[in-house]
Coordinates of C-alpha atoms in Angstrom, one line a residue:
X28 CA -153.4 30.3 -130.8
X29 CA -152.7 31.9 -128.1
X30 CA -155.3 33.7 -125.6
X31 CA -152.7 36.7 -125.1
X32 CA -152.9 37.3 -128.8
X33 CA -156.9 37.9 -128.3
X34 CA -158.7 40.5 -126.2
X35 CA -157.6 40.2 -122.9
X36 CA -161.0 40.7 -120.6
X37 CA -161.7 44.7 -119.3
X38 CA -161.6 45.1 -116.1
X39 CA -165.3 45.6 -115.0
X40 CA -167.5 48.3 -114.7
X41 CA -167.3 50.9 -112.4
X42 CA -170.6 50.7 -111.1
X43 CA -173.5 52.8 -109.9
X44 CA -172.6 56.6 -109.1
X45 CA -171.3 59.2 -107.0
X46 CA -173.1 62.4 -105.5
X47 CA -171.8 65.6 -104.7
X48 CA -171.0 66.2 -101.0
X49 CA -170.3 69.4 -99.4
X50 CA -167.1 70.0 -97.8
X51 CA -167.8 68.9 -94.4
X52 CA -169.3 65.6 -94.8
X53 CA -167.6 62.3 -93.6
X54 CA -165.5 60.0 -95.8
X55 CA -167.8 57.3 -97.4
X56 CA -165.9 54.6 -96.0
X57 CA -164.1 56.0 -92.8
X58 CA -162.0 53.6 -90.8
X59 CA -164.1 53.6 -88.1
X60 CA -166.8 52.1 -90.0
X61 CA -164.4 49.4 -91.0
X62 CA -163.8 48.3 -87.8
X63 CA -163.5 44.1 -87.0
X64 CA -167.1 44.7 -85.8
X65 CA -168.6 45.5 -89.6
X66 CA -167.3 42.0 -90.4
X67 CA -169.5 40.3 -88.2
X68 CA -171.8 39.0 -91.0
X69 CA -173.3 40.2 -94.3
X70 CA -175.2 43.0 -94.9
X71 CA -179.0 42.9 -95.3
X72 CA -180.8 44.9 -97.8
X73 CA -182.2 47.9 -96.2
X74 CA -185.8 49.3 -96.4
X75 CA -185.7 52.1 -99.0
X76 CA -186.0 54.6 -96.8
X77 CA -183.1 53.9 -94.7
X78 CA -181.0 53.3 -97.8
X79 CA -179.3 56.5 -97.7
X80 CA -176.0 57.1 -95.6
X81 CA -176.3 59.3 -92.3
X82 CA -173.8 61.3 -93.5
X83 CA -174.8 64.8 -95.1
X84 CA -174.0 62.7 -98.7
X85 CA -177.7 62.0 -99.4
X86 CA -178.6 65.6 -98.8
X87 CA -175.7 66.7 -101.4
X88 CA -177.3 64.5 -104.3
X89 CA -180.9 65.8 -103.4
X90 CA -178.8 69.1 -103.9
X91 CA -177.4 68.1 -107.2
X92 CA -181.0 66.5 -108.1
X93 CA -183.3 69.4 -107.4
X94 CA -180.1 72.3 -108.7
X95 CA -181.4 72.0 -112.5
X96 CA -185.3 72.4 -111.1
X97 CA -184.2 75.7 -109.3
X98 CA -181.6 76.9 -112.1
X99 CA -184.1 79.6 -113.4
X100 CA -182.2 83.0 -113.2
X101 CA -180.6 85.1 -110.1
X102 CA -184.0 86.5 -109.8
X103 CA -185.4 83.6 -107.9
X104 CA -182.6 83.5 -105.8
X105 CA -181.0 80.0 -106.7
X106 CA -178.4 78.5 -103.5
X107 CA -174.8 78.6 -104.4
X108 CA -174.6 75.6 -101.9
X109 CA -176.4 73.4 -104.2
X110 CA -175.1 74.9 -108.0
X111 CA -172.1 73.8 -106.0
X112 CA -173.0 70.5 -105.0
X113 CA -174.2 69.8 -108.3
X114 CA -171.1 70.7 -110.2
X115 CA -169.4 68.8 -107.6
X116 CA -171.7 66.2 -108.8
X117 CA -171.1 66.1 -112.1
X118 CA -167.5 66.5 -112.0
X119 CA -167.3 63.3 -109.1
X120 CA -169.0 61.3 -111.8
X121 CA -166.6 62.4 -114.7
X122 CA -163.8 61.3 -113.0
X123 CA -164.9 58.0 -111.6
X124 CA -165.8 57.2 -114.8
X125 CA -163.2 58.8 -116.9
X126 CA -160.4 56.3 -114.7
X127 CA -162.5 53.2 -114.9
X128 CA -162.5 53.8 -119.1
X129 CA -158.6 54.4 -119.4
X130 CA -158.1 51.4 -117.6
X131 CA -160.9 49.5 -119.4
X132 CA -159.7 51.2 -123.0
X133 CA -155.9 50.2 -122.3
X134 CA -157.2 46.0 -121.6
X135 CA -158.0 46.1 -125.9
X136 CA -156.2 49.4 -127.0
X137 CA -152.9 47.3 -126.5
X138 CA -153.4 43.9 -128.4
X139 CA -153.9 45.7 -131.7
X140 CA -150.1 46.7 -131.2
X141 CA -148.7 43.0 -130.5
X142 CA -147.9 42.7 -134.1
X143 CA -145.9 45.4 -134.3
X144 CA -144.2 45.4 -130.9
X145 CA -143.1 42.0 -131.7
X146 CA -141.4 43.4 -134.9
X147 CA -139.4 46.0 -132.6
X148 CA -138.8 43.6 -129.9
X149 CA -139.0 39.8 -131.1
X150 CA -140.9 36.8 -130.8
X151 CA -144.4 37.3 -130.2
X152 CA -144.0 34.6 -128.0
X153 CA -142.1 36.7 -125.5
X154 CA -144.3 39.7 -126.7
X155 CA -147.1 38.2 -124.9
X156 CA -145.7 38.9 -121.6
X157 CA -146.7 42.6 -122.0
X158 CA -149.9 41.6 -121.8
X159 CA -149.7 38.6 -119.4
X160 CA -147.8 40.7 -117.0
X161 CA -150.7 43.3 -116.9
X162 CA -153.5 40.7 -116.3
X163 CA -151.4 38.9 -113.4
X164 CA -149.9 42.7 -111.4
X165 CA -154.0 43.8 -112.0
X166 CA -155.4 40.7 -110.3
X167 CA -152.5 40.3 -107.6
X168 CA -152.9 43.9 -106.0
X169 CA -156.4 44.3 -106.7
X170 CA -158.1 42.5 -103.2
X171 CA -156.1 45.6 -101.6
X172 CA -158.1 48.0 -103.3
X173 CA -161.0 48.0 -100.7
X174 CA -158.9 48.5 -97.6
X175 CA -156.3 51.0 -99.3
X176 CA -159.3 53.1 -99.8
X177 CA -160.3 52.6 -96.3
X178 CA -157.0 53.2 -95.1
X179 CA -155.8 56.3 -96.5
X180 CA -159.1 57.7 -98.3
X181 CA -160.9 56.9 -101.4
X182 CA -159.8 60.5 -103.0
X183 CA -156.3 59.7 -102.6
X184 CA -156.2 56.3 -103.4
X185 CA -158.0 57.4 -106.7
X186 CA -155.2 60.0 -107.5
X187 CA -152.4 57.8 -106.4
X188 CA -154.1 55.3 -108.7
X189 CA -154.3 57.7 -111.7
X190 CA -150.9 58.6 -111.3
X191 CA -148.9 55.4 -111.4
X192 CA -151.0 54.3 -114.1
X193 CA -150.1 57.4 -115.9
X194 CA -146.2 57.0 -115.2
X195 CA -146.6 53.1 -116.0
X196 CA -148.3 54.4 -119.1
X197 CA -145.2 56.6 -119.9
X198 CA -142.7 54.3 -119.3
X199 CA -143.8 52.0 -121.7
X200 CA -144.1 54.3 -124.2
X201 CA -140.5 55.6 -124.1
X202 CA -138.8 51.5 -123.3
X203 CA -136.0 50.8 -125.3
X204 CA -136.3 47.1 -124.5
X205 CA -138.9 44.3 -124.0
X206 CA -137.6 43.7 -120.4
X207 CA -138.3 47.9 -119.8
X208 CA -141.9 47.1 -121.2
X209 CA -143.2 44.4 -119.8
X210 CA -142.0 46.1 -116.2
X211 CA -144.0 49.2 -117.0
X212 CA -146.4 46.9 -118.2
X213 CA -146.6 45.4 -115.5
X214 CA -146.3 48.6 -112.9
X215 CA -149.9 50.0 -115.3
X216 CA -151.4 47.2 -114.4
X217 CA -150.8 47.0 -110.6
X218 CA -152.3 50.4 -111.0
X219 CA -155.2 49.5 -112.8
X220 CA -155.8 46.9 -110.1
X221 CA -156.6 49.3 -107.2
X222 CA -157.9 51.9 -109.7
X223 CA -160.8 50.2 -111.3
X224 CA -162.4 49.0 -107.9
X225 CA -161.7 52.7 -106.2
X226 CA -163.6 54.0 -109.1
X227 CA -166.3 52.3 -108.0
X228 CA -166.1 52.9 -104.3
X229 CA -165.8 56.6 -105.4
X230 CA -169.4 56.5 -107.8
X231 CA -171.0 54.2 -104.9
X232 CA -170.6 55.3 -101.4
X233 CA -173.5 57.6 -100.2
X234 CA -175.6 56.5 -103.2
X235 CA -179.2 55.9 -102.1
X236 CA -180.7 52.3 -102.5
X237 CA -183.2 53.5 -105.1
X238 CA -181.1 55.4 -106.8
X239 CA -178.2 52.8 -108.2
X240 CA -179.9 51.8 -111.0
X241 CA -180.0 55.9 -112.2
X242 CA -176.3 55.6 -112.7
X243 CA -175.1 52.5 -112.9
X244 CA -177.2 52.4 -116.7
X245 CA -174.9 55.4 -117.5
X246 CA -171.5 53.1 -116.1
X247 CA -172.2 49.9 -117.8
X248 CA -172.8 51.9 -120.6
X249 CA -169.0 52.9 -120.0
X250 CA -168.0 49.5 -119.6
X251 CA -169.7 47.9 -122.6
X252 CA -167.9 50.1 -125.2
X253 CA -164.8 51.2 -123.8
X254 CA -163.7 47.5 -125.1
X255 CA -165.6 47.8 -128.6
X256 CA -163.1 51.0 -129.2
X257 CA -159.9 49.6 -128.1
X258 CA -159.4 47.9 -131.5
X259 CA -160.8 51.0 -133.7
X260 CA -158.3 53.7 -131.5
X261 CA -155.5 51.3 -131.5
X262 CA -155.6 50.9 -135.3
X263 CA -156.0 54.5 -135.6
X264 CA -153.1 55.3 -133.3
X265 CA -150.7 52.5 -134.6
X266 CA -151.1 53.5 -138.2
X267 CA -150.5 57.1 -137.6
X268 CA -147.4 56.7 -135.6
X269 CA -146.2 53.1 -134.2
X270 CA -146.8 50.9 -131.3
X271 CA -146.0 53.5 -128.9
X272 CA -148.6 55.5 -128.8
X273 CA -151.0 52.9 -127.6
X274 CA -149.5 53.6 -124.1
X275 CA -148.6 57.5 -124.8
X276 CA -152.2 58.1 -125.5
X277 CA -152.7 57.4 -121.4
X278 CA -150.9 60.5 -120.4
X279 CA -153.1 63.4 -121.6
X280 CA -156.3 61.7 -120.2
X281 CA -154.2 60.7 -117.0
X282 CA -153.4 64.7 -117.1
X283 CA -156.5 65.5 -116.8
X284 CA -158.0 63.0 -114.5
X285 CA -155.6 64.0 -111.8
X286 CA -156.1 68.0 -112.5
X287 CA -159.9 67.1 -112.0
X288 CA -159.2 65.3 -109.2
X289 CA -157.5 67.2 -107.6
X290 CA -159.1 70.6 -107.9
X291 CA -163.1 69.3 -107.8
X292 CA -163.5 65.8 -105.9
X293 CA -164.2 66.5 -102.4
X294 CA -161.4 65.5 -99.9
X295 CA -161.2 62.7 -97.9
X296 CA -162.6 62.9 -94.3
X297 CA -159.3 63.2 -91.1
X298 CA -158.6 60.1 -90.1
X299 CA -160.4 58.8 -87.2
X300 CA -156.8 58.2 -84.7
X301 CA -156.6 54.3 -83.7
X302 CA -159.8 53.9 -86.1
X303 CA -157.6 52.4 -88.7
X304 CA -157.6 48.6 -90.2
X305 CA -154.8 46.6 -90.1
X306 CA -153.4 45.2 -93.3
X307 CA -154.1 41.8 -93.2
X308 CA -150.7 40.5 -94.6
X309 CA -151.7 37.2 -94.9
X310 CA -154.9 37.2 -96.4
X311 CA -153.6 39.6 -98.9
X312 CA -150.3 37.5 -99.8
X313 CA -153.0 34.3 -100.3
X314 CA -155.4 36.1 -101.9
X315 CA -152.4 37.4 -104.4
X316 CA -151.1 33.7 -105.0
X317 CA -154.8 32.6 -105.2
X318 CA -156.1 34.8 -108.3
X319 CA -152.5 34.7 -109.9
X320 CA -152.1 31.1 -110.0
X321 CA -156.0 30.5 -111.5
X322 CA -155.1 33.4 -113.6
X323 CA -152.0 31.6 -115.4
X324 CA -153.6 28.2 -114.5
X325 CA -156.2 29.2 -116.9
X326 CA -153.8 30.6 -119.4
X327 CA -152.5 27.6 -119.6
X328 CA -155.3 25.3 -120.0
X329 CA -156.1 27.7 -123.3
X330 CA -152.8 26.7 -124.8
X331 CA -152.8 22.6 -123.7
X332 CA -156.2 22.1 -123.6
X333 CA -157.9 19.6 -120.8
X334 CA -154.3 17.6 -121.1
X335 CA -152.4 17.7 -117.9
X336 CA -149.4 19.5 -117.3
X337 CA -146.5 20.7 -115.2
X338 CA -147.8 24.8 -116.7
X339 CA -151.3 24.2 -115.9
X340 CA -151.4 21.9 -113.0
X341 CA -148.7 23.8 -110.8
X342 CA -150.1 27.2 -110.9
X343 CA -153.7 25.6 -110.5
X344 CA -152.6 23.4 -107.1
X345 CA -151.0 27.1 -105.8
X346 CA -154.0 28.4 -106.9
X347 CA -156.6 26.0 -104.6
X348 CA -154.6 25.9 -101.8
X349 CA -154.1 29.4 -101.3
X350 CA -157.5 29.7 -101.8
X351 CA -158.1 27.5 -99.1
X352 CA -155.7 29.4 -96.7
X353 CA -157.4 32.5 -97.8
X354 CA -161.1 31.7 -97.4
X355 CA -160.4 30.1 -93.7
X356 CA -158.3 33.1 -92.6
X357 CA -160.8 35.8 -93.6
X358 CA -163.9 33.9 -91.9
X359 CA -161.4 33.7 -88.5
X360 CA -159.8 36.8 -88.1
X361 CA -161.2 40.1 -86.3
X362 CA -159.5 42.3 -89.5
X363 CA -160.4 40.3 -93.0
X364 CA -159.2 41.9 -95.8
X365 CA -162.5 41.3 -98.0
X366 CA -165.5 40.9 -95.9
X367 CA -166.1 37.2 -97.4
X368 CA -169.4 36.9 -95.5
X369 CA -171.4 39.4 -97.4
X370 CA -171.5 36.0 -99.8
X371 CA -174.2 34.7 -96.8
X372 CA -176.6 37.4 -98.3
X373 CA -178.6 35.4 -101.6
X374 CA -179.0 38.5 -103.5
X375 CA -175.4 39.2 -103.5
X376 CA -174.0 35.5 -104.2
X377 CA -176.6 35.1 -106.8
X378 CA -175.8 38.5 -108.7
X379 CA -172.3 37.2 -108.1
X380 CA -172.6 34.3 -109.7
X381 CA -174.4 35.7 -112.8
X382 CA -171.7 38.1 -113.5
X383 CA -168.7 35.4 -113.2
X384 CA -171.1 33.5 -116.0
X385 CA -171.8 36.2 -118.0
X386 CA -168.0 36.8 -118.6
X387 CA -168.9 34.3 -122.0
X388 CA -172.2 36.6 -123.2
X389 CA -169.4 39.4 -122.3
X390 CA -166.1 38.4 -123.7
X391 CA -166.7 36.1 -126.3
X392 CA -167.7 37.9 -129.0
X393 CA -164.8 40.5 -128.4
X394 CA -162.5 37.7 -129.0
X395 CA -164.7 35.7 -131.9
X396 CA -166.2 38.7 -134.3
X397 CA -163.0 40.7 -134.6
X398 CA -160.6 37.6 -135.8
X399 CA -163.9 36.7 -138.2
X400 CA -163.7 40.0 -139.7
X401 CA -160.0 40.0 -139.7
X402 CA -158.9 36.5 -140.6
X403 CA -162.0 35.1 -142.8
X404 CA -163.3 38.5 -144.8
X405 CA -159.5 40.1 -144.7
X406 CA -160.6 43.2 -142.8
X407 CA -158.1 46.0 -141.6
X408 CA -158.1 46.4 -137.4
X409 CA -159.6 50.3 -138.5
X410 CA -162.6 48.5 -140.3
X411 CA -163.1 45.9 -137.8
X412 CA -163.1 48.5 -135.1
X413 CA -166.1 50.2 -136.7
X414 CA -167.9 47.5 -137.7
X415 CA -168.1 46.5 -134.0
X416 CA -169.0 49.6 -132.8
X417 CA -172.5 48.8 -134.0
X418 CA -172.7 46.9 -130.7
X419 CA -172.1 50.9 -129.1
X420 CA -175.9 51.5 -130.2
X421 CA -177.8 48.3 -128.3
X422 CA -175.7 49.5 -125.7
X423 CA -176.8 53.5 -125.6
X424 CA -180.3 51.8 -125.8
X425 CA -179.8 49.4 -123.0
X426 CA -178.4 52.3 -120.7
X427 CA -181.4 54.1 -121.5
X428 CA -183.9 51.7 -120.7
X429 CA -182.2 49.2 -118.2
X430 CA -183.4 51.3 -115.0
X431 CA -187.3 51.5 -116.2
X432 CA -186.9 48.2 -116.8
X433 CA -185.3 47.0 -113.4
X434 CA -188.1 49.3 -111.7
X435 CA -190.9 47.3 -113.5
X436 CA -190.0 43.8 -113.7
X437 CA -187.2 43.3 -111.1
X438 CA -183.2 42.6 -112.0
X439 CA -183.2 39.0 -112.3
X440 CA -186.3 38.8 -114.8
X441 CA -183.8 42.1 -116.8
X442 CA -181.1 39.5 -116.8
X443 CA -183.4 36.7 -118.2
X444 CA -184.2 39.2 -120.6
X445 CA -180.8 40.2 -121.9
X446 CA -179.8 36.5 -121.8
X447 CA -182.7 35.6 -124.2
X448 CA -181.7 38.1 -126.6
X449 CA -178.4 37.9 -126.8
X450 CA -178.9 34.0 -127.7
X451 CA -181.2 35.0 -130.4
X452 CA -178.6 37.5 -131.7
X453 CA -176.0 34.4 -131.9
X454 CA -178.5 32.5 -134.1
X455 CA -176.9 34.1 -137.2
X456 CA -173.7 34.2 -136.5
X457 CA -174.0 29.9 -136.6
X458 CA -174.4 30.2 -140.2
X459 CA -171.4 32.8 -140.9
X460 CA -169.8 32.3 -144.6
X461 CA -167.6 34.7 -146.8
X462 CA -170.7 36.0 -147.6
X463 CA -172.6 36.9 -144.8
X464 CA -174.3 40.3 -145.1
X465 CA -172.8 42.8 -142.9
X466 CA -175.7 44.7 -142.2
X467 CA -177.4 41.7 -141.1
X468 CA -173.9 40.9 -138.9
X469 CA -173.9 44.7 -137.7
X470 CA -177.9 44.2 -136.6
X471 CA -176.6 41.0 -134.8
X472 CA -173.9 42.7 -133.1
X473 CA -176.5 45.6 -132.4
X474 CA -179.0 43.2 -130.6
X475 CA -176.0 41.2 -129.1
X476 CA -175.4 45.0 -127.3
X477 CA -178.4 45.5 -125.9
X478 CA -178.7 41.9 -124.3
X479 CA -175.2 41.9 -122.9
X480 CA -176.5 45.5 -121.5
X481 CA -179.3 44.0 -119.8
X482 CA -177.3 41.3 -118.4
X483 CA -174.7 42.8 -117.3
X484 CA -176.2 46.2 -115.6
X485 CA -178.5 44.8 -113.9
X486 CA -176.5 41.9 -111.9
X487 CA -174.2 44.7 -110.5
X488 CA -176.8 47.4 -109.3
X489 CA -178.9 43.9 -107.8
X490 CA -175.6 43.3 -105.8
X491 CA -174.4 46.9 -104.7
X492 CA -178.2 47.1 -103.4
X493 CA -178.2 44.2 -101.7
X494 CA -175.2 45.6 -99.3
X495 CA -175.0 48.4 -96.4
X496 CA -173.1 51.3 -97.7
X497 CA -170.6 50.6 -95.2
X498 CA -169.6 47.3 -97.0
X499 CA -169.3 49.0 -100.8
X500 CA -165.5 48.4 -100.6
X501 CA -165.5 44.8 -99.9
X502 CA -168.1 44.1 -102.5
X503 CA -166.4 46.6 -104.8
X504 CA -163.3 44.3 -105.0
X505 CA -164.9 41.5 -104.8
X506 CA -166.9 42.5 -107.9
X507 CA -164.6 43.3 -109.8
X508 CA -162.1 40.3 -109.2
X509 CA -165.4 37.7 -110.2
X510 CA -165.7 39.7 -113.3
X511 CA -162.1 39.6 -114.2
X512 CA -161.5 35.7 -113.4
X513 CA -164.8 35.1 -115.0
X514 CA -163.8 36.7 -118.2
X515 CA -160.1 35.0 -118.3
X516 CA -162.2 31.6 -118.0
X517 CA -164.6 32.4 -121.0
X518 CA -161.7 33.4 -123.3
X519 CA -159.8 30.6 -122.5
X520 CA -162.8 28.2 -123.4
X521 CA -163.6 30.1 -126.4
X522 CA -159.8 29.6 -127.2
X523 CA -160.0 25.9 -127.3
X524 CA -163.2 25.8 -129.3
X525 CA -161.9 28.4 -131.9
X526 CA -158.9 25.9 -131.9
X527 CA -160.4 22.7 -132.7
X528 CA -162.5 24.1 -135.3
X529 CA -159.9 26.1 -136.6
X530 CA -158.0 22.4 -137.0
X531 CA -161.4 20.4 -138.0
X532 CA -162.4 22.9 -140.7
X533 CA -158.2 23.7 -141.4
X534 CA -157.6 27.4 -140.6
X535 CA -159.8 30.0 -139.6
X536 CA -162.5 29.7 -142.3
X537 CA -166.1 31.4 -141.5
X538 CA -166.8 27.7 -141.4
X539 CA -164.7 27.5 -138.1
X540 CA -166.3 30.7 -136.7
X541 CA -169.5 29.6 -137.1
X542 CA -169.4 26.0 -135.6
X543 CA -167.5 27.8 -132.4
X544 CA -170.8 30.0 -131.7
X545 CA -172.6 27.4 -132.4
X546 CA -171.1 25.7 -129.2
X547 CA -171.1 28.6 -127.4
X548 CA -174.9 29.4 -127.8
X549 CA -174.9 25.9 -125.8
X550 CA -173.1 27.7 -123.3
X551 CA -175.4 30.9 -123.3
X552 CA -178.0 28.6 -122.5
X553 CA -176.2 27.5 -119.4
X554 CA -176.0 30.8 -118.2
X555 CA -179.8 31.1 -117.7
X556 CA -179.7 28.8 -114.5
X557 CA -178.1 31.7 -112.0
X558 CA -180.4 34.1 -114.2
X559 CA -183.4 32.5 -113.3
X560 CA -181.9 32.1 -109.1
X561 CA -181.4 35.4 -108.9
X562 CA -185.3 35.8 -110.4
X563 CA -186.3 33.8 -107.7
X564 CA -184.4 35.5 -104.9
X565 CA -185.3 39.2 -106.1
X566 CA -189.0 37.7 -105.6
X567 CA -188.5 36.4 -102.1
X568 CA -186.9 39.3 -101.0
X569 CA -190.1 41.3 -102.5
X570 CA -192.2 39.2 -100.4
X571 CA -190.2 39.9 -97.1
X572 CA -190.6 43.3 -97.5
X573 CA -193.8 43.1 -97.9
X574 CA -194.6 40.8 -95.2
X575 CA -192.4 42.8 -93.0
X576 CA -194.5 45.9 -94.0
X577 CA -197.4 45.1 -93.1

């Protein structure tokens, strides 16, 4: 079994959120502030009141905040400035949000098509390259994310972003052959790359410290289901036409992403003359070998298992020793391109940490409940689809109450939280059979939602607080490549577990399904220990604010 034939990990969350800005106000990220001297260590967390930018971004969402409160009728005189500002607002968010789900949608949308792609174009063996080419063009190009947006402007980056992914969207739709796909394929996911971590640079800079959590509860919300109706809209779309329009789908909402755009999203600040960062040639050609050769390094320890060879152990040696190269160059030189340092901060490596680890409370169940449903009860794609979408309701709940939450009892004790329930969710699905009721499997699924919700959310507001708006780029990309290598890992494990039981039990019997979560509740377990480090480190830096304060 091949991990290319599963759900292929979404590319993360765009996280916390954007606010209107008028016209005049300064890029988020201008060169000058990425200057060799905001790389001279990491970012502390700033006082609450000094969270907001100095740029007039803060005043815009205060705009956009108090607009509704002063919408009463002309007769009390409401500012145009700030009905402006908050349709600015509203319209920043859309967008941000609206790329990071097309690129999330496509990461599952596309898998439900291998079947039949493989009967237009061959083997599925070679099929699997549409999706392997993705997965490798996305992590290669995406550490330059952070400093294309520096460089020429988070608004454009954005469009330019939207629009390749759009025409490497098209082109797929209209190959003729599998070498014409898997380039396009490949060309959408370079795309993807830079567009998923702009998308969050776009919702984060100028966001106020206190204000992250707001937002971000309406983004992971994004994140959590966009994947859970891949499947469902791929069925649909296949069924109704052919593999096709899994990729043609991407134009309209492309269309309209770049008309938004274009028309609403404030533009990018002049740039500063001589202000500019270099490109960092080298640390971007390491960092590019580095994620690509764990990427297929992994790939191919979920096909051979532990056993060594030439696939696995070639890619992975490229892998560490670029990484090496990589991690030196960026600590030495005056121009880095990912400010590595901010990973000196504890908040920031902690929540780091938590959200490569929660790639297996994230991905597993995307990849194990769908072939249940499919291969042991004989369920169409269509029905699996909506049977998973009762995950889409703990979800809505754990948007809805995350931030209360967070403000009450801190991020780390949230992520305890949604750790503890999700393993209590996994209890019944150790004990699947061709019987299992599915409203008890859809309740499990349900509960499973709201703890990956408040796992999840609250590891990336905790780290996009714990850094000076100046850095959001950097941590952006950083982010995001932690949550896509983590998620590669946890699918590849699960693969090999689903394997072996799938050969101990002799096929994919509920049998097989349930020992598999049975290991991997083992493995949930695991994932408490960062949960419980970054308890301890929201509490310590509780108490230096507070000794501080006084």
């Amino acid at each position: 079994m091949s991990l290319d034939q599963r759900t292929e990990p979404p590319a993360p969350a765009a996280d916390p959120t954007p606010v209107a800005e008028p016209a005049p106000a300064a890029d988020p990220a201008p060169p000058a502030d990425r200057s060799p001297a905001t790389h001279a260590g990491p970012a502390e967390p700033a006082p609450e009141a000094d969270a907001a930018p100095e740029a007039p971004e803060a005043d815009a969402a205060a705009g956009a905040d108090a607009a509704p409160a002063t919408d009463r009728g002309p007769a009390e005189g409401r500012d145009p400035s700030a009905a402006a500002a908050t349709r600015t607002a509203i319209l920043t968010i859309a967008v941000a949000v609206g790329g990071a789900f097309v690129a999330q949608l496509d990461t599952t949308i596309v898998n439900v098509s291998l079947a039949d792609t493989s009967a237009r174009f061959g083997a599925i063996t070679q099929v699997q390259w549409v999706v392997t080419a993705y997965l490798l063009a996305l992590v290669a190009l995406m550490p330059a994310a952070g400093w294309l947006a520096s460089r020429f402007g988070t608004r454009r980056t954005f469009i330019a972003s939207v629009a390749v992914f759009g025409i490497g969207s098209a082109a797929c739709a209209f190959s003729t052959t599998l070498a014409e796909l898997i380039a396009a394929r490949a060309l959408s996911g370079a795309a993807a790359g830079v567009l998923v971590p702009v998308a969050t640079i776009l919702l984060t800079s100028g966001m106020p410290r206190e204000r992250l959590g707001q937002v971000q509860a309406l983004n992971g919300s994004v994140m959590l289901i966009s994947p859970l109706l891949g499947p469902t809209v791929g069925g649909l779309l296949v069924n109704a036409w052919d593999w096709w329009a899994v990729y043609a789908v991407n134009i309209p909402l492309c269309a309209v992403l770049l008309v938004v755009a274009l028309r609403r999203v404030r533009k990018d600040a002049p740039a500063v003359p001589g202000g500019g960062r270099p490109l960092d040639v080298l640390g971007l050609l390491t960092a590019a070998a580095c994620t690509v050769g764990v990427v297929l390094a992994v790939h191919a320890f979920s096909e051979t298992g532990l056993s060594a060879s030439p696939a696995s152990l070639v890619p992975l040696v490229v892998g560490l020793a670029s990484g090496v190269v990589f991690v030196r160059h960026q600590l030495r030189t005056a121009a880095p391109l990912l400010d590595l340092r901010l990973f000196a901060h504890r908040v920031y490596r902690t929540a780091a940490i938590n959200i490569f680890c929660l790639g297996f409370v994230l991905f597993s169940p995307m990849m194990l409940i769908p072939l249940y449903f499919e291969s042991a009860r004989g369920e169409s794609a269509v029905t699996t689809g909506l049977l998973m979408s009762a995950g889409g309701t703990g979800v809505v709940v754990a948007g809805l109450a995350c931030r209360p939450i967070m403000k009450k009892i801190g991020g780390g004790t949230t992520v305890v939280i949604g750790i503890v329930l999700t393993m209590l969710a996994t209890v019944p699905l150790t004990a699947l059979s061709s019987s299992t009721s599915y409203v008890l499997l859809c309740a499990a699924i349900a509960v499973r939602g709201l703890g990956t919700g408040l796992t999840i959310v609250p590891a990336m507001t905790r780290a996009f607080e714990s850094v000076e708006p100046r850095s959001i780029p950097d941590a952006s990309t950083q982010l995001n490549l932690v949550q896509r290598i983590g998620g590669t890992f946890a699918l590849a494990v699960v693969t090999i577990v689903l394997d072996r039981a799938a050969q101990s039990h002799h096929g994919l019997v509920p049998a097989a399904f349930a020992d598999s979560f049975g290991l991997l509740l083992a493995v949930y377990a695991l994932t408490l220990a960062p949960a419980v480090a970054l308890l301890i480190a929201d509490r310590r830096e509780k108490a230096a604010r507070a000794a501080a304060a006084q």
